């Protein structure tokens, strides 16, 4: 009797265990089925390989994203891209600039924009969603944007300027222009390039953190320009914009032996600062109203470094109120027809700094940094 009761108890426990195990299998199966029936919003959305790029001149930019579906055997079966003129429209899941509609495709890289013609200096907002193999749509991605640069030569009001002198290599120069801003500053963009290279300043602070701008190209064929958001660098009242020009690949000689140069000068600057002050649109461009002086860089080349004379420094030259009595007027340089293109690759930037392990004087006044 006791043995029968024990056996019944064991059978009861096994039955309960089987029921629990079956319930767990059903639960996990339902969870997995739910995962297969949905995909999370796409991630890593990019326009022309970049995250929120500024200053594009590609008239039909391309979009890319990563499908965010964790189910087994996941695959994108369709997508939909919305492009809007502002975030409010996009938030309503509308695309007043372009709505691709549901496109049956597994393409998620370099999908070409096919909407209304894009306008210079305009910011556009976009997002994308995908469909999974079950035919169910994901949520839309987080909103992203891109901003157009100057799409036609007529958008440029600036003129090339510099010091009308040549050399091998030409002497580095500094240029500056003071101007006043009345009212608030809603938005400000600087479109800028140089031959050879430039470093730009607004109110004493360096613009951006890119190095060796505008970058190497075959200069007779095209010259890159950069676009910077400088809204926070400006202030109501007196302001100043300035730049230092150097040689780099343009005029310092190609190769360690000096080699050929594209030019022996003059060094040149082209800059267009556009400001929306709320009351009016103000445009500051390079022209013969700018002032110019030699910089402390006596010589600078891409291969052999620089010779710098600190005694020639002019503190405050890139700030408002500087006395430029000894400076001269910049010269207009005829360079019509030179093709300008927006930055076409990732910029050069400092990614690491290293301290020297040793410093020794190799001869009086000359130190070697190891």
Tab-separated table of C-alpha atoms in Angstrom:
chain	number	residue	atom	x	y	z
A	1	UNK	CA	0.000	0.000	0.000
A	2	UNK	CA	2.760	2.331	0.885
A	3	UNK	CA	4.615	1.350	-2.285
A	4	UNK	CA	1.570	2.091	-4.459
A	5	UNK	CA	1.112	5.498	-2.833
A	6	UNK	CA	4.782	6.282	-3.459
A	7	UNK	CA	4.535	5.233	-7.099
A	8	UNK	CA	1.434	7.393	-7.541
A	9	UNK	CA	3.291	10.357	-6.028
A	10	UNK	CA	6.187	9.895	-8.466
A	11	UNK	CA	3.814	9.664	-11.428
A	12	UNK	CA	2.040	12.839	-10.285
A	13	UNK	CA	5.324	14.764	-10.003
A	14	UNK	CA	6.436	13.607	-13.452
A	15	UNK	CA	3.127	14.679	-14.914
A	16	UNK	CA	3.427	18.133	-13.385
A	17	UNK	CA	7.010	18.428	-14.685
A	18	UNK	CA	5.895	17.489	-18.203
A	19	UNK	CA	3.113	20.068	-18.063
A	20	UNK	CA	5.540	22.796	-16.961
A	21	UNK	CA	8.034	21.802	-19.641
A	22	UNK	CA	5.343	21.861	-22.316
A	23	UNK	CA	4.155	25.272	-21.175
A	24	UNK	CA	7.725	26.602	-21.327
A	25	UNK	CA	8.188	25.243	-24.858
A	26	UNK	CA	4.931	26.886	-25.966
A	27	UNK	CA	5.972	30.173	-24.325
A	28	UNK	CA	9.418	30.204	-25.932
A	29	UNK	CA	7.938	29.275	-29.270
A	30	UNK	CA	5.483	32.161	-29.028
A	31	UNK	CA	8.287	34.558	-28.106
A	32	UNK	CA	10.357	33.383	-31.047
A	33	UNK	CA	7.359	33.647	-33.350
A	34	UNK	CA	6.797	37.204	-32.115
A	35	UNK	CA	10.434	38.073	-32.812
A	36	UNK	CA	10.158	36.675	-36.330
A	37	UNK	CA	7.035	38.732	-36.964
A	38	UNK	CA	8.711	42.059	-36.313
A	39	UNK	CA	11.973	43.868	-36.911
A	40	UNK	CA	13.329	46.771	-34.935
A	41	UNK	CA	13.875	50.156	-36.571
A	42	UNK	CA	16.849	50.376	-38.986
A	43	UNK	CA	20.097	51.698	-37.540
A	44	UNK	CA	23.325	53.327	-38.795
A	45	UNK	CA	21.468	55.477	-41.310
A	46	UNK	CA	23.832	57.393	-43.588
A	47	UNK	CA	23.626	59.769	-46.514
A	48	UNK	CA	26.525	59.625	-48.991
A	49	UNK	CA	28.458	57.401	-46.538
A	50	UNK	CA	28.172	60.042	-43.777
A	51	UNK	CA	26.091	60.661	-40.678
A	52	UNK	CA	24.222	63.967	-41.012
A	53	UNK	CA	26.595	65.449	-43.624
A	54	UNK	CA	26.815	69.171	-44.273
A	55	UNK	CA	27.570	70.826	-47.589
A	56	UNK	CA	26.786	68.066	-50.095
A	57	UNK	CA	26.735	68.956	-53.769
A	58	UNK	CA	25.492	65.555	-54.962
A	59	UNK	CA	22.168	66.370	-56.610
A	60	UNK	CA	20.839	62.848	-56.048
A	61	UNK	CA	22.358	61.717	-52.745
A	62	UNK	CA	22.339	58.042	-51.747
A	63	UNK	CA	20.996	56.518	-48.542
A	64	UNK	CA	22.268	53.532	-46.573
A	65	UNK	CA	21.144	51.749	-43.408
A	66	UNK	CA	21.567	48.532	-41.446
A	67	UNK	CA	18.626	46.159	-41.081
A	68	UNK	CA	17.900	45.592	-37.407
A	69	UNK	CA	16.228	42.170	-37.325
A	70	UNK	CA	17.383	39.616	-34.731
A	71	UNK	CA	15.282	36.695	-35.976
A	72	UNK	CA	16.888	33.608	-37.497
A	73	UNK	CA	17.343	33.894	-41.249
A	74	UNK	CA	16.365	37.564	-41.210
A	75	UNK	CA	16.126	39.344	-44.528
A	76	UNK	CA	14.797	42.690	-45.722
A	77	UNK	CA	12.088	42.298	-48.327
A	78	UNK	CA	11.126	45.953	-48.806
A	79	UNK	CA	11.881	49.497	-47.666
A	80	UNK	CA	10.320	52.944	-47.581
A	81	UNK	CA	12.212	56.259	-47.390
A	82	UNK	CA	10.618	59.559	-46.419
A	83	UNK	CA	12.350	62.906	-47.057
A	84	UNK	CA	10.817	66.069	-45.634
A	85	UNK	CA	11.545	69.775	-45.557
A	86	UNK	CA	11.214	69.897	-41.763
A	87	UNK	CA	11.022	67.612	-38.740
A	88	UNK	CA	7.349	68.297	-38.039
A	89	UNK	CA	6.323	66.910	-41.416
A	90	UNK	CA	8.615	63.916	-40.989
A	91	UNK	CA	7.154	63.223	-37.526
A	92	UNK	CA	3.749	62.800	-39.199
A	93	UNK	CA	5.276	60.031	-41.353
A	94	UNK	CA	5.005	62.215	-44.431
A	95	UNK	CA	7.577	63.062	-47.088
A	96	UNK	CA	6.821	66.342	-48.843
A	97	UNK	CA	10.162	66.199	-50.683
A	98	UNK	CA	10.140	62.472	-51.462
A	99	UNK	CA	8.149	59.416	-50.426
A	100	UNK	CA	9.601	56.328	-52.082
A	101	UNK	CA	6.538	54.280	-51.152
A	102	UNK	CA	6.984	50.611	-50.316
A	103	UNK	CA	9.739	49.314	-52.606
A	104	UNK	CA	10.094	45.541	-52.897
A	105	UNK	CA	13.862	45.190	-52.580
A	106	UNK	CA	16.550	43.867	-50.259
A	107	UNK	CA	18.801	46.836	-51.128
A	108	UNK	CA	19.933	48.735	-48.047
A	109	UNK	CA	23.069	50.437	-49.355
A	110	UNK	CA	23.338	53.439	-51.676
A	111	UNK	CA	19.648	53.818	-52.515
A	112	UNK	CA	19.426	56.873	-54.776
A	113	UNK	CA	17.195	59.833	-53.944
A	114	UNK	CA	14.508	60.228	-56.594
A	115	UNK	CA	12.449	63.167	-55.402
A	116	UNK	CA	11.994	66.824	-56.255
A	117	UNK	CA	15.111	68.807	-57.287
A	118	UNK	CA	17.168	69.780	-54.255
A	119	UNK	CA	18.076	73.370	-53.454
A	120	UNK	CA	21.410	74.890	-52.478
A	121	UNK	CA	22.071	75.601	-48.791
A	122	UNK	CA	18.938	73.696	-47.698
A	123	UNK	CA	18.669	71.080	-44.946
A	124	UNK	CA	16.524	67.993	-45.541
A	125	UNK	CA	15.293	65.418	-43.031
A	126	UNK	CA	14.777	61.721	-43.699
A	127	UNK	CA	14.039	58.316	-42.198
A	128	UNK	CA	13.547	54.764	-43.426
A	129	UNK	CA	11.653	51.621	-42.448
A	130	UNK	CA	11.979	48.040	-43.668
A	131	UNK	CA	9.788	44.968	-44.097
A	132	UNK	CA	10.868	41.495	-42.941
A	133	UNK	CA	10.358	38.103	-44.557
A	134	UNK	CA	6.975	37.786	-42.878
A	135	UNK	CA	5.858	40.958	-44.661
A	136	UNK	CA	5.699	43.034	-41.498
A	137	UNK	CA	7.104	46.590	-41.366
A	138	UNK	CA	9.558	47.858	-38.778
A	139	UNK	CA	9.265	51.162	-37.017
A	140	UNK	CA	10.888	54.073	-38.834
A	141	UNK	CA	14.523	54.827	-38.064
A	142	UNK	CA	15.491	57.791	-35.950
A	143	UNK	CA	15.344	61.000	-38.033
A	144	UNK	CA	18.534	61.978	-39.847
A	145	UNK	CA	19.423	64.942	-42.058
A	146	UNK	CA	21.754	66.261	-44.664
A	147	UNK	CA	22.430	69.798	-45.866
A	148	UNK	CA	23.186	70.852	-49.398
A	149	UNK	CA	26.157	73.016	-50.289
A	150	UNK	CA	26.481	75.353	-53.271
A	151	UNK	CA	25.139	73.503	-56.298
A	152	UNK	CA	25.961	75.933	-59.103
A	153	UNK	CA	28.752	78.404	-59.900
A	154	UNK	CA	26.194	81.218	-59.596
A	155	UNK	CA	25.803	80.466	-55.880
A	156	UNK	CA	29.328	81.772	-55.330
A	157	UNK	CA	29.480	85.529	-54.789
A	158	UNK	CA	33.010	85.435	-53.365
A	159	UNK	CA	36.143	86.190	-55.414
A	160	UNK	CA	39.605	84.680	-55.124
A	161	UNK	CA	41.960	86.993	-53.244
A	162	UNK	CA	45.585	86.955	-52.121
A	163	UNK	CA	48.873	88.858	-52.285
A	164	UNK	CA	50.038	89.437	-55.837
A	165	UNK	CA	53.482	87.889	-55.508
A	166	UNK	CA	55.151	84.654	-56.516
A	167	UNK	CA	57.983	82.633	-55.070
A	168	UNK	CA	59.244	79.122	-54.633
A	169	UNK	CA	57.488	78.524	-52.394
A	170	UNK	CA	55.315	81.639	-52.000
A	171	UNK	CA	55.281	83.344	-48.587
A	172	UNK	CA	52.434	82.524	-46.254
A	173	UNK	CA	49.945	85.346	-45.693
A	174	UNK	CA	47.184	86.257	-43.241
A	175	UNK	CA	43.903	87.836	-44.373
A	176	UNK	CA	41.125	89.429	-42.328
A	177	UNK	CA	37.789	91.216	-42.621
A	178	UNK	CA	35.771	92.948	-39.898
A	179	UNK	CA	31.986	93.210	-40.136
A	180	UNK	CA	28.972	93.963	-37.955
A	181	UNK	CA	25.916	91.816	-37.269
A	182	UNK	CA	22.680	93.485	-36.169
A	183	UNK	CA	19.943	91.459	-34.501
A	184	UNK	CA	20.070	87.807	-33.535
A	185	UNK	CA	21.931	85.041	-35.337
A	186	UNK	CA	19.646	82.214	-36.413
A	187	UNK	CA	22.048	80.393	-38.693
A	188	UNK	CA	25.491	80.944	-40.201
A	189	UNK	CA	27.423	78.890	-42.722
A	190	UNK	CA	30.966	79.346	-43.987
A	191	UNK	CA	31.830	78.007	-47.449
A	192	UNK	CA	35.586	78.207	-47.872
A	193	UNK	CA	38.590	76.911	-49.782
A	194	UNK	CA	42.137	77.905	-50.581
A	195	UNK	CA	45.124	77.436	-52.865
A	196	UNK	CA	47.294	75.946	-51.354
A	197	UNK	CA	45.793	75.362	-47.889
A	198	UNK	CA	44.023	77.502	-45.320
A	199	UNK	CA	43.259	77.732	-41.606
A	200	UNK	CA	40.188	79.876	-40.902
A	201	UNK	CA	39.269	81.856	-37.783
A	202	UNK	CA	36.204	83.697	-36.549
A	203	UNK	CA	36.561	86.042	-33.574
A	204	UNK	CA	39.916	84.560	-32.640
A	205	UNK	CA	38.781	80.914	-32.654
A	206	UNK	CA	39.705	78.328	-35.215
A	207	UNK	CA	36.910	77.160	-37.508
A	208	UNK	CA	36.516	73.388	-37.378
A	209	UNK	CA	39.222	70.833	-36.595
A	210	UNK	CA	40.086	69.653	-40.109
A	211	UNK	CA	43.743	69.603	-41.165
A	212	UNK	CA	45.410	70.354	-44.512
A	213	UNK	CA	42.215	71.786	-45.958
A	214	UNK	CA	41.043	71.905	-48.675
A	215	UNK	CA	42.840	68.616	-49.360
A	216	UNK	CA	44.727	67.417	-52.404
A	217	UNK	CA	43.115	67.286	-55.819
A	218	UNK	CA	44.346	67.732	-59.364
A	219	UNK	CA	43.910	71.472	-58.955
A	220	UNK	CA	43.449	72.374	-62.633
A	221	UNK	CA	40.580	69.875	-62.700
A	222	UNK	CA	38.814	70.716	-59.430
A	223	UNK	CA	39.254	72.247	-55.990
A	224	UNK	CA	37.359	71.067	-52.935
A	225	UNK	CA	35.606	73.457	-50.566
A	226	UNK	CA	34.420	72.872	-46.999
A	227	UNK	CA	31.179	73.897	-45.295
A	228	UNK	CA	31.088	74.794	-41.586
A	229	UNK	CA	28.271	75.634	-39.211
A	230	UNK	CA	29.645	78.745	-37.489
A	231	UNK	CA	26.435	79.956	-35.869
A	232	UNK	CA	27.802	79.724	-32.335
A	233	UNK	CA	31.047	81.523	-33.261
A	234	UNK	CA	29.383	84.800	-34.184
A	235	UNK	CA	27.981	87.508	-31.927
A	236	UNK	CA	25.815	90.567	-32.241
A	237	UNK	CA	27.932	93.609	-32.997
A	238	UNK	CA	31.487	93.610	-34.337
A	239	UNK	CA	32.964	90.373	-35.675
A	240	UNK	CA	36.004	89.375	-37.692
A	241	UNK	CA	36.803	86.525	-40.041
A	242	UNK	CA	40.399	85.657	-40.925
A	243	UNK	CA	42.556	82.984	-42.510
A	244	UNK	CA	46.193	81.939	-42.849
A	245	UNK	CA	47.301	80.611	-46.229
A	246	UNK	CA	50.091	78.115	-46.798
A	247	UNK	CA	51.510	76.090	-49.685
A	248	UNK	CA	50.951	72.365	-49.227
A	249	UNK	CA	50.550	70.391	-52.456
A	250	UNK	CA	49.584	73.478	-54.461
A	251	UNK	CA	52.901	75.314	-54.453
A	252	UNK	CA	55.500	73.650	-52.221
A	253	UNK	CA	56.769	71.071	-54.706
A	254	UNK	CA	55.704	67.465	-55.130
A	255	UNK	CA	58.242	64.953	-53.824
A	256	UNK	CA	61.194	65.137	-51.445
A	257	UNK	CA	63.427	66.768	-54.055
A	258	UNK	CA	61.037	69.660	-54.603
A	259	UNK	CA	59.695	68.423	-57.902
A	260	UNK	CA	57.116	70.154	-60.014
A	261	UNK	CA	54.525	72.484	-58.576
A	262	UNK	CA	51.045	73.327	-59.713
A	263	UNK	CA	51.880	76.973	-59.132
A	264	UNK	CA	54.536	79.317	-57.752
A	265	UNK	CA	51.786	81.583	-56.413
A	266	UNK	CA	50.076	83.638	-55.502
A	267	UNK	CA	48.368	81.848	-52.620
A	268	UNK	CA	44.610	82.368	-52.763
A	269	UNK	CA	41.531	82.358	-50.545
A	270	UNK	CA	37.870	81.995	-51.462
A	271	UNK	CA	35.357	82.378	-48.632
A	272	UNK	CA	31.644	83.063	-48.360
A	273	UNK	CA	30.050	83.574	-44.940
A	274	UNK	CA	26.247	83.609	-45.015
A	275	UNK	CA	24.376	84.778	-41.915
A	276	UNK	CA	20.654	84.677	-41.166
A	277	UNK	CA	20.303	87.326	-38.466
A	278	UNK	CA	16.533	87.200	-38.236
A	279	UNK	CA	16.145	90.695	-39.648
A	280	UNK	CA	18.173	90.216	-42.813
A	281	UNK	CA	20.471	87.831	-44.632
A	282	UNK	CA	24.063	89.034	-44.480
A	283	UNK	CA	26.790	87.754	-46.800
A	284	UNK	CA	30.507	88.364	-46.164
A	285	UNK	CA	32.638	87.371	-49.139
A	286	UNK	CA	36.291	87.554	-50.073
A	287	UNK	CA	36.928	90.676	-52.150
A	288	UNK	CA	39.366	93.596	-52.279
A	289	UNK	CA	37.954	95.045	-49.035
A	290	UNK	CA	39.911	92.418	-47.082
A	291	UNK	CA	43.289	93.241	-45.529
A	292	UNK	CA	46.468	91.196	-45.816
A	293	UNK	CA	49.868	90.746	-44.185
A	294	UNK	CA	52.715	88.261	-44.268
A	295	UNK	CA	52.409	85.622	-41.543
A	296	UNK	CA	55.155	84.382	-39.160
A	297	UNK	CA	55.603	81.341	-41.437
A	298	UNK	CA	58.700	82.296	-43.421
A	299	UNK	CA	58.614	79.017	-45.339
A	300	UNK	CA	56.244	76.071	-45.329
A	301	UNK	CA	56.151	72.932	-47.451
A	302	UNK	CA	54.296	69.647	-47.392
A	303	UNK	CA	57.513	67.583	-47.181
A	304	UNK	CA	60.002	69.727	-45.267
A	305	UNK	CA	57.963	71.409	-42.557
A	306	UNK	CA	57.988	75.080	-41.646
A	307	UNK	CA	60.290	77.917	-40.703
A	308	UNK	CA	58.484	80.076	-38.158
A	309	UNK	CA	59.550	83.472	-36.831
A	310	UNK	CA	57.714	84.137	-33.553
A	311	UNK	CA	58.911	87.764	-33.634
A	312	UNK	CA	56.506	88.332	-36.536
A	313	UNK	CA	53.462	87.310	-34.544
A	314	UNK	CA	50.672	89.902	-34.403
A	315	UNK	CA	48.535	89.093	-31.342
A	316	UNK	CA	44.857	89.746	-31.899
A	317	UNK	CA	45.056	89.852	-35.685
A	318	UNK	CA	42.065	87.508	-35.934
A	319	UNK	CA	39.953	89.422	-33.395
A	320	UNK	CA	37.742	92.473	-33.796
A	321	UNK	CA	39.325	95.856	-33.033
A	322	UNK	CA	42.839	94.921	-34.196
A	323	UNK	CA	44.910	97.820	-35.554
A	324	UNK	CA	45.710	96.813	-39.119
A	325	UNK	CA	47.408	100.070	-40.051
A	326	UNK	CA	50.485	98.282	-41.426
A	327	UNK	CA	48.428	95.817	-43.475
A	328	UNK	CA	47.719	96.178	-47.185
A	329	UNK	CA	44.624	95.541	-49.246
A	330	UNK	CA	44.131	92.070	-50.681
A	331	UNK	CA	44.384	91.673	-54.442
A	332	UNK	CA	41.644	90.176	-56.587
A	333	UNK	CA	43.010	87.191	-58.492
A	334	UNK	CA	41.289	86.192	-61.707
A	335	UNK	CA	40.564	82.491	-61.396
A	336	UNK	CA	37.283	82.196	-63.266
A	337	UNK	CA	36.287	78.786	-64.493
A	338	UNK	CA	38.043	76.807	-61.784
A	339	UNK	CA	35.657	73.992	-60.816
A	340	UNK	CA	34.654	73.935	-57.163
A	341	UNK	CA	33.330	70.743	-55.571
A	342	UNK	CA	32.216	69.955	-52.042
A	343	UNK	CA	34.441	67.880	-49.750
A	344	UNK	CA	34.523	64.435	-51.348
A	345	UNK	CA	36.056	62.293	-48.640
A	346	UNK	CA	36.592	62.112	-44.891
A	347	UNK	CA	38.637	65.038	-43.555
A	348	UNK	CA	42.141	64.746	-42.116
A	349	UNK	CA	42.029	65.241	-38.337
A	350	UNK	CA	44.294	64.805	-35.338
A	351	UNK	CA	43.355	61.499	-33.698
A	352	UNK	CA	46.260	61.095	-31.249
A	353	UNK	CA	48.914	63.251	-29.616
A	354	UNK	CA	52.256	61.949	-28.321
A	355	UNK	CA	54.743	63.543	-25.964
A	356	UNK	CA	58.442	63.401	-27.005
A	357	UNK	CA	60.476	60.785	-25.145
A	358	UNK	CA	63.567	63.000	-25.223
A	359	UNK	CA	64.655	66.540	-26.154
A	360	UNK	CA	68.317	67.354	-26.783
A	361	UNK	CA	70.217	70.319	-28.154
A	362	UNK	CA	72.155	69.231	-31.234
A	363	UNK	CA	73.805	72.666	-31.605
A	364	UNK	CA	73.293	76.050	-29.955
A	365	UNK	CA	69.728	77.141	-30.526
A	366	UNK	CA	68.660	73.953	-32.295
A	367	UNK	CA	66.805	71.209	-30.408
A	368	UNK	CA	65.902	67.727	-31.539
A	369	UNK	CA	62.621	66.258	-30.325
A	370	UNK	CA	62.648	62.450	-30.273
